[in-house]
Amino acid sequence: PRAAATVLLLRDGAAGLQVLLMRRHPAMAFAAGMWAFPGGAVADVDSVPGGPAPEATGAVRETLEETGVVLAAEALVPWARWVTPTFEMRRYDTHFFLSALPDGQEPAERSGEADAIEWLTPSSALGRTMLPPTAATLTSLAPYGSVREALAAGDGRSFPTVEPDWTVVGDELHLIVPEEMIR
């Protein structure tokens, strides 16, 4: 799997904690039409000797490219890690990070990779079309009512690397993810 990183960009809204989601353009090769967080593959430029982990640097770079929001790698809070199942042609080992939206910044779609961008509460976002890691990550974030609570919960948080298994039932493919892996 290729190293990847994504950021759950957070802000406090009238209804509580909100997360930025982008609907991937229907012409995208991976996850077309799915709601996702800003992010993508880690590139060679993300490996800085003596610097932050390449996944954190990649998350910062991808967020800037896709939304125009400038983040500090050191301010990212690790939240989850998922590996794409083996049946997929494109496989990623994705690190999920939390970050508060920095003061004075407002995200906008800049890369052409998305056709919509919205701030949603984690619970309200769950009705949208998205990949299982996105839904599971939103579910794990739903109990928190504010950016401060979510970031505090992530500080030192322990989480497993989730590598879903799969089975075929009839003509349908089903992911198998142990419930304790989604938290």
XYZ file of N, CA and C in Angstrom, residues 2-175:
522
model
N 0.408 2.270 -0.672
C 1.105 3.552 -0.741
C 0.764 4.381 0.495
N 1.754 5.052 1.074
C 1.525 5.913 2.235
C 0.627 7.079 1.838
N -0.340 7.385 2.695
C -1.269 8.488 2.457
C -1.611 9.143 3.789
N -2.179 10.334 3.706
C -2.557 11.064 4.917
C -3.752 11.946 4.633
N -4.558 12.152 5.654
C -5.751 12.980 5.524
C -5.956 13.756 6.818
N -6.659 14.884 6.709
C -6.887 15.751 7.869
C -8.376 15.951 8.083
N -8.809 15.717 9.308
C -10.154 16.083 9.728
C -10.032 17.508 10.251
N -10.329 18.459 9.389
C -10.251 19.869 9.737
C -11.491 20.205 10.549
N -11.299 20.732 11.759
C -12.386 20.930 12.718
C -12.613 22.404 13.028
N -13.884 22.711 13.318
C -14.234 24.030 13.840
C -15.470 23.868 14.730
N -15.690 24.852 15.588
C -16.889 24.875 16.421
C -17.963 25.653 15.671
N -19.150 25.058 15.552
C -20.274 25.704 14.889
C -21.440 25.823 15.844
N -22.514 26.405 15.383
C -23.700 26.595 16.219
C -24.260 25.266 16.720
N -24.145 24.217 15.916
C -24.662 22.889 16.293
C -23.606 22.035 16.983
N -22.423 22.611 17.272
C -21.354 21.858 17.925
C -20.180 21.642 16.987
N -19.435 20.594 17.241
C -18.244 20.276 16.461
C -18.610 20.042 14.998
N -17.849 20.661 14.094
C -18.036 20.465 12.655
C -16.724 20.013 12.039
N -16.847 19.217 10.988
C -15.688 18.722 10.253
C -15.878 19.064 8.782
N -14.778 19.398 8.105
C -14.830 19.744 6.695
C -14.821 18.467 5.858
N -15.783 18.366 4.953
C -15.842 17.238 4.020
C -15.905 17.774 2.596
N -15.292 17.012 1.696
C -15.270 17.366 0.285
C -15.825 16.188 -0.502
N -16.688 16.475 -1.480
C -17.166 15.395 -2.340
C -16.223 15.296 -3.533
N -15.595 14.125 -3.647
C -14.628 13.904 -4.719
C -15.314 13.967 -6.080
N -14.675 14.636 -6.999
C -15.212 14.833 -8.337
C -15.543 13.481 -8.977
N -16.661 13.381 -9.701
C -17.061 12.108 -10.311
C -16.041 11.520 -11.293
N -15.124 12.338 -11.809
C -14.125 11.849 -12.760
C -12.856 11.324 -12.083
N -12.770 11.398 -10.752
C -11.570 10.942 -10.044
C -11.408 9.429 -10.187
N -10.165 8.977 -10.278
C -9.885 7.547 -10.440
C -10.168 6.763 -9.157
N -10.002 7.394 -7.997
C -10.216 6.710 -6.717
C -11.330 7.415 -5.960
N -12.306 6.666 -5.493
C -13.396 7.148 -4.642
C -14.200 8.283 -5.285
N -14.441 8.174 -6.573
C -15.220 9.184 -7.287
C -16.601 9.342 -6.660
N -17.021 10.610 -6.446
C -18.334 10.907 -5.886
C -18.475 10.686 -4.394
N -17.434 10.217 -3.745
C -17.476 9.950 -2.304
C -17.119 11.210 -1.518
N -17.732 11.337 -0.341
C -17.371 12.414 0.579
C -16.134 11.965 1.341
N -15.169 12.866 1.478
C -13.892 12.532 2.105
C -13.315 13.771 2.775
N -12.244 13.553 3.506
C -11.491 14.639 4.122
C -10.382 15.054 3.151
N -9.865 16.278 3.261
C -8.724 16.647 2.421
C -7.560 15.700 2.703
N -6.876 15.284 1.659
C -5.738 14.394 1.844
C -5.341 13.718 0.564
N -4.337 12.859 0.661
C -3.867 12.145 -0.505
C -2.587 11.404 -0.214
N -1.950 10.958 -1.274
C -0.730 10.169 -1.153
C 0.425 11.012 -0.623
N 1.264 10.379 0.172
C 2.483 11.018 0.655
C 3.491 10.993 -0.496
N 4.169 12.111 -0.716
C 5.128 12.237 -1.819
C 6.553 12.297 -1.278
N 7.512 12.127 -2.176
C 8.923 12.197 -1.778
C 9.253 13.522 -1.087
N 8.619 14.625 -1.526
C 8.899 15.939 -0.933
C 8.458 16.023 0.527
N 7.648 15.060 0.984
C 7.151 15.082 2.356
C 8.147 14.496 3.354
N 9.219 13.890 2.862
C 10.265 13.350 3.736
C 11.343 14.403 3.938
N 11.319 15.004 5.110
C 12.277 16.052 5.443
C 13.189 15.523 6.548
N 14.494 15.360 6.272
C 15.404 14.845 7.306
C 15.316 15.669 8.587
N 15.088 14.982 9.692
C 14.983 15.650 10.983
C 13.662 16.363 11.197
N 12.758 16.281 10.227
C 11.471 16.969 10.324
C 10.375 16.056 10.829
N 9.143 16.526 10.743
C 8.002 15.706 11.158
C 7.887 14.445 10.294
N 7.079 13.515 10.732
C 6.832 12.294 9.970
C 6.314 12.657 8.584
N 6.717 11.914 7.551
C 6.248 12.215 6.194
C 4.720 12.245 6.084
N 4.030 11.413 6.864
C 2.565 11.415 6.822
C 2.006 12.753 7.294
N 2.594 13.327 8.332
C 2.133 14.630 8.827
C 2.436 15.722 7.806
N 3.628 15.696 7.247
C 3.999 16.688 6.240
C 3.105 16.554 5.008
N 2.822 15.312 4.609
C 1.928 15.077 3.471
C 0.521 15.577 3.742
N 0.046 15.375 4.971
C -1.288 15.849 5.341
C -1.367 17.370 5.246
N -0.328 18.042 5.703
C -0.273 19.505 5.630
C -0.253 19.957 4.171
N 0.596 19.330 3.359
C 0.712 19.703 1.944
C -0.606 19.481 1.210
N -1.210 18.313 1.403
C -2.468 18.004 0.719
C -3.591 18.958 1.140
N -3.658 19.296 2.433
C -4.687 20.229 2.905
C -4.510 21.592 2.253
N -3.273 22.046 2.164
C -3.003 23.326 1.499
C -3.401 23.264 0.027
N -2.992 22.206 -0.674
C -3.294 22.082 -2.103
C -4.796 22.024 -2.371
N -5.529 21.324 -1.514
C -6.953 21.108 -1.769
C -7.867 22.187 -1.210
N -7.435 22.867 -0.123
C -8.333 23.827 0.530
C -7.746 25.228 0.712
N -6.436 25.374 0.557
C -5.793 26.661 0.807
C -5.501 26.917 2.266
N -5.846 25.972 3.149
C -5.616 26.150 4.583
C -4.176 25.757 4.925
N -3.499 26.641 5.669
C -2.121 26.418 6.078
C -2.113 25.840 7.497
N -1.544 24.642 7.632
C -1.450 23.976 8.931
C 0.016 23.756 9.297
N 0.276 23.534 10.569
C 1.609 23.156 11.045
C 1.593 21.657 11.338
N 2.546 20.931 10.793
C 2.604 19.479 11.001
C 2.653 19.128 12.487
N 3.334 19.953 13.262
C 3.477 19.690 14.698
C 2.158 19.829 15.447
N 1.194 20.521 14.854
C -0.098 20.743 15.509
C -1.114 19.645 15.181
N -0.779 18.745 14.270
C -1.705 17.673 13.912
C -1.792 16.639 15.038
N -2.984 16.131 15.257
C -3.215 15.125 16.298
C -3.573 13.806 15.613
N -2.728 12.775 15.759
C -3.047 11.480 15.148
C -4.359 10.932 15.709
N -5.210 10.366 14.805
C -6.522 9.901 15.229
C -6.810 8.455 14.828
N -6.420 8.064 13.618
C -6.724 6.711 13.138
C -5.757 6.344 12.018
N -5.758 5.050 11.687
C -4.941 4.566 10.572
C -5.652 3.385 9.935
N -5.874 3.474 8.639
C -6.566 2.433 7.874
C -5.737 2.032 6.669
N -5.753 0.740 6.362
C -5.095 0.217 5.164
C -6.178 -0.326 4.233
N -6.131 0.065 2.967
C -7.106 -0.379 1.974
C -7.049 -1.907 1.843
N -8.201 -2.559 1.745
C -8.215 -4.027 1.615
C -7.467 -4.525 0.372
N -7.011 -5.761 0.444
C -6.178 -6.330 -0.613
C -6.890 -6.485 -1.949
N -8.222 -6.518 -1.977
C -8.919 -6.680 -3.255
C -8.914 -5.410 -4.106
N -8.577 -4.278 -3.505
C -8.558 -3.007 -4.240
C -7.304 -2.899 -5.102
N -7.469 -2.346 -6.291
C -6.322 -2.122 -7.188
C -5.414 -1.014 -6.630
N -6.033 0.049 -6.122
C -5.272 1.151 -5.527
C -5.334 0.969 -4.018
N -4.186 0.749 -3.402
C -4.157 0.507 -1.968
C -3.377 1.616 -1.273
N -3.892 2.030 -0.103
C -3.273 3.097 0.668
C -3.177 2.698 2.133
N -2.121 3.152 2.773
C -1.941 3.044 4.221
C -2.114 4.475 4.724
N -3.333 4.794 5.160
C -3.712 6.182 5.420
C -3.718 6.533 6.895
N -3.010 7.599 7.222
C -2.991 8.165 8.567
C -4.019 9.293 8.606
N -4.894 9.265 9.597
C -5.922 10.284 9.793
C -5.481 11.187 10.943
N -5.485 12.490 10.700
C -5.088 13.472 11.710
C -6.239 14.438 11.971
N -6.298 14.966 13.195
C -7.209 16.059 13.543
C -6.429 17.364 13.540
N -7.120 18.442 13.180
C -6.544 19.775 13.291
C -7.668 20.790 13.412
N -7.475 21.751 14.278
C -8.408 22.880 14.349
C -8.173 23.773 13.137
N -9.243 24.354 12.611
C -9.113 25.349 11.554
C -8.410 26.559 12.154
N -7.256 26.948 11.609
C -6.551 28.112 12.163
C -7.386 29.390 12.027
N -7.259 30.262 13.021
C -7.969 31.544 13.008
C -7.682 32.308 11.720
N -8.718 32.936 11.181
C -8.564 33.789 10.021
C -8.490 33.058 8.692
N -8.618 31.730 8.702
C -8.567 30.974 7.448
C -9.940 30.388 7.134
N -10.269 30.334 5.867
C -11.523 29.734 5.424
C -11.211 28.832 4.236
N -11.492 27.554 4.345
C -11.168 26.637 3.256
C -12.045 26.852 2.027
N -11.468 26.562 0.885
C -12.182 26.595 -0.395
C -11.600 25.484 -1.264
N -12.383 24.954 -2.163
C -11.893 23.913 -3.065
C -10.949 24.567 -4.064
N -9.708 24.075 -4.124
C -8.705 24.692 -4.986
C -8.083 23.738 -5.996
N -8.255 22.439 -5.817
C -7.482 21.483 -6.606
C -8.218 20.927 -7.827
N -9.516 21.106 -7.881
C -10.289 20.479 -8.941
C -10.636 19.028 -8.640
N -10.216 18.528 -7.480
C -10.496 17.144 -7.096
C -11.872 16.970 -6.469
N -12.516 18.071 -6.090
C -13.821 17.996 -5.434
C -14.817 18.891 -6.167
N -16.092 18.486 -6.110
C -17.125 19.327 -6.715
C -18.039 19.954 -5.669
N -17.775 19.655 -4.383
C -18.522 20.277 -3.284
C -17.660 20.235 -2.033
N -17.891 21.203 -1.160
C -17.163 21.282 0.111
C -18.152 21.791 1.157
N -18.206 21.129 2.330
C -19.173 21.520 3.354
C -18.624 21.270 4.751
N -19.081 22.109 5.683
C -18.853 21.885 7.108
C -20.079 21.144 7.639
N -19.872 20.013 8.294
C -20.972 19.207 8.822
C -20.610 18.692 10.206
N -21.631 18.437 11.022
C -21.347 17.729 12.270
C -21.026 16.288 11.882
N -20.217 15.586 12.668
C -19.909 14.194 12.320
C -21.168 13.346 12.131
N -22.156 13.511 12.994
C -23.376 12.703 12.900
C -24.163 13.005 11.628
N -24.282 14.288 11.264
C -25.061 14.631 10.070
C -24.344 14.215 8.788
N -23.042 14.094 8.830
C -22.282 13.691 7.643
C -22.460 12.213 7.320
N -22.833 11.427 8.306
C -22.878 9.974 8.124
C -23.901 9.489 7.103
N -24.853 10.278 6.719
C -25.824 9.866 5.710
C -25.318 10.016 4.285
N -24.135 10.547 4.117
C -23.573 10.788 2.792
C -22.861 9.537 2.271
N -22.600 9.510 0.971
C -21.867 8.407 0.353
C -20.383 8.588 0.640
N -19.807 7.595 1.349
C -18.394 7.679 1.719
C -17.826 6.287 1.918
N -16.513 6.203 1.897
C -15.836 4.938 2.139
C -15.915 4.583 3.627
N -15.840 3.298 3.957
C -15.936 2.874 5.363
C -14.968 3.578 6.323
N -13.696 3.822 5.952
C -12.827 4.522 6.900
C -13.318 5.930 7.243
N -13.888 6.625 6.271
C -14.414 7.966 6.521
C -15.586 7.886 7.487
N -16.509 6.949 7.231
C -17.671 6.788 8.115
C -17.246 6.380 9.518
N -16.316 5.442 9.625
C -15.860 4.992 10.947
C -15.165 6.118 11.704
N -14.394 6.922 10.990
C -13.693 8.028 11.637
C -14.680 9.087 12.116
N -15.694 9.377 11.314
C -16.728 10.312 11.745
C -17.484 9.772 12.961
N -17.780 8.482 12.945
C -18.470 7.855 14.088
C -17.635 7.996 15.353
N -16.324 7.806 15.243
C -15.450 7.916 16.422
C -15.339 9.353 16.909
N -15.600 10.312 16.036
C -15.513 11.736 16.395
C -16.834 12.279 16.935
N -17.935 11.601 16.632
C -19.277 12.093 16.980
C -19.510 12.391 18.465
N -18.918 11.661 19.411
C -19.192 11.958 20.826
C -18.660 13.305 21.326
N -17.793 13.948 20.565
C -17.158 15.171 21.043
C -17.930 16.401 20.582
N -18.160 17.321 21.506
C -18.993 18.476 21.225
C -18.253 19.714 20.781
N -16.920 19.681 20.860
C -16.156 20.866 20.493
C -14.788 20.461 19.967
N -14.140 21.408 19.316
C -12.788 21.170 18.818
C -11.875 20.843 19.991
N -12.004 21.592 21.055
C -11.135 21.377 22.226
C -11.284 19.957 22.772
N -12.527 19.472 22.883
C -12.760 18.110 23.381
C -12.160 17.062 22.449
N -12.342 17.237 21.150
C -11.821 16.261 20.187
C -10.297 16.222 20.219
N -9.667 17.383 20.201
C -8.204 17.418 20.232
C -7.666 16.827 21.532
N -8.331 17.111 22.650
C -7.905 16.541 23.937
C -8.040 15.022 23.922
N -9.102 14.513 23.308
C -9.297 13.065 23.222
C -8.226 12.408 22.358
N -7.720 13.137 21.385
C -6.694 12.588 20.511
C -5.300 12.638 21.084
N -5.090 13.487 22.074
C -3.762 13.644 22.666
C -3.339 12.332 23.328
N -2.368 11.662 22.751
C -1.880 10.403 23.307
C -2.788 9.218 23.045
N -3.778 9.399 22.198
C -4.750 8.342 21.894
C -4.059 7.134 21.275
N -4.447 5.973 21.729
C -3.950 4.726 21.167
C -5.005 4.179 20.213
N -4.584 3.765 19.030
C -5.529 3.192 18.076
C -4.796 2.143 17.249
N -5.509 1.106 16.863
C -4.892 0.070 16.034
C -4.870 0.493 14.565
N -4.024 -0.142 13.798
C -4.096 0.010 12.349
C -5.203 -0.921 11.882
N -6.200 -0.373 11.218
C -7.342 -1.166 10.767
C -7.064 -1.672 9.349
N -7.032 -2.985 9.222
C -6.847 -3.630 7.924
C -8.038 -4.548 7.686
N -9.102 -4.026 7.068
C -10.307 -4.832 6.891
C -10.055 -6.092 6.058
N -10.717 -7.152 6.458
C -10.739 -8.376 5.669
C -12.008 -8.300 4.817
N -12.274 -9.312 4.021
C -13.448 -9.266 3.179
C -13.934 -10.669 2.869
N -15.184 -10.733 2.481
C -15.795 -11.987 2.082
C -16.804 -11.693 0.974
N -17.094 -12.709 0.183
C -18.094 -12.578 -0.866
C -19.305 -13.409 -0.463
N -20.472 -12.766 -0.459
C -21.732 -13.438 -0.158
C -22.617 -13.268 -1.390
N -22.852 -14.388 -2.079
C -23.592 -14.296 -3.340
C -22.753 -13.534 -4.333
N -23.280 -12.430 -4.812
C -22.508 -11.592 -5.739
C -22.099 -10.265 -5.103
N -22.123 -10.207 -3.762
C -21.767 -8.975 -3.054
C -20.497 -9.159 -2.235
N -19.671 -8.131 -2.254
C -18.452 -8.097 -1.460
C -18.768 -7.414 -0.133
N -18.346 -7.992 0.979
C -18.586 -7.417 2.305
C -17.269 -7.241 3.038
N -17.065 -6.047 3.589
C -15.895 -5.811 4.435
C -16.132 -6.406 5.805
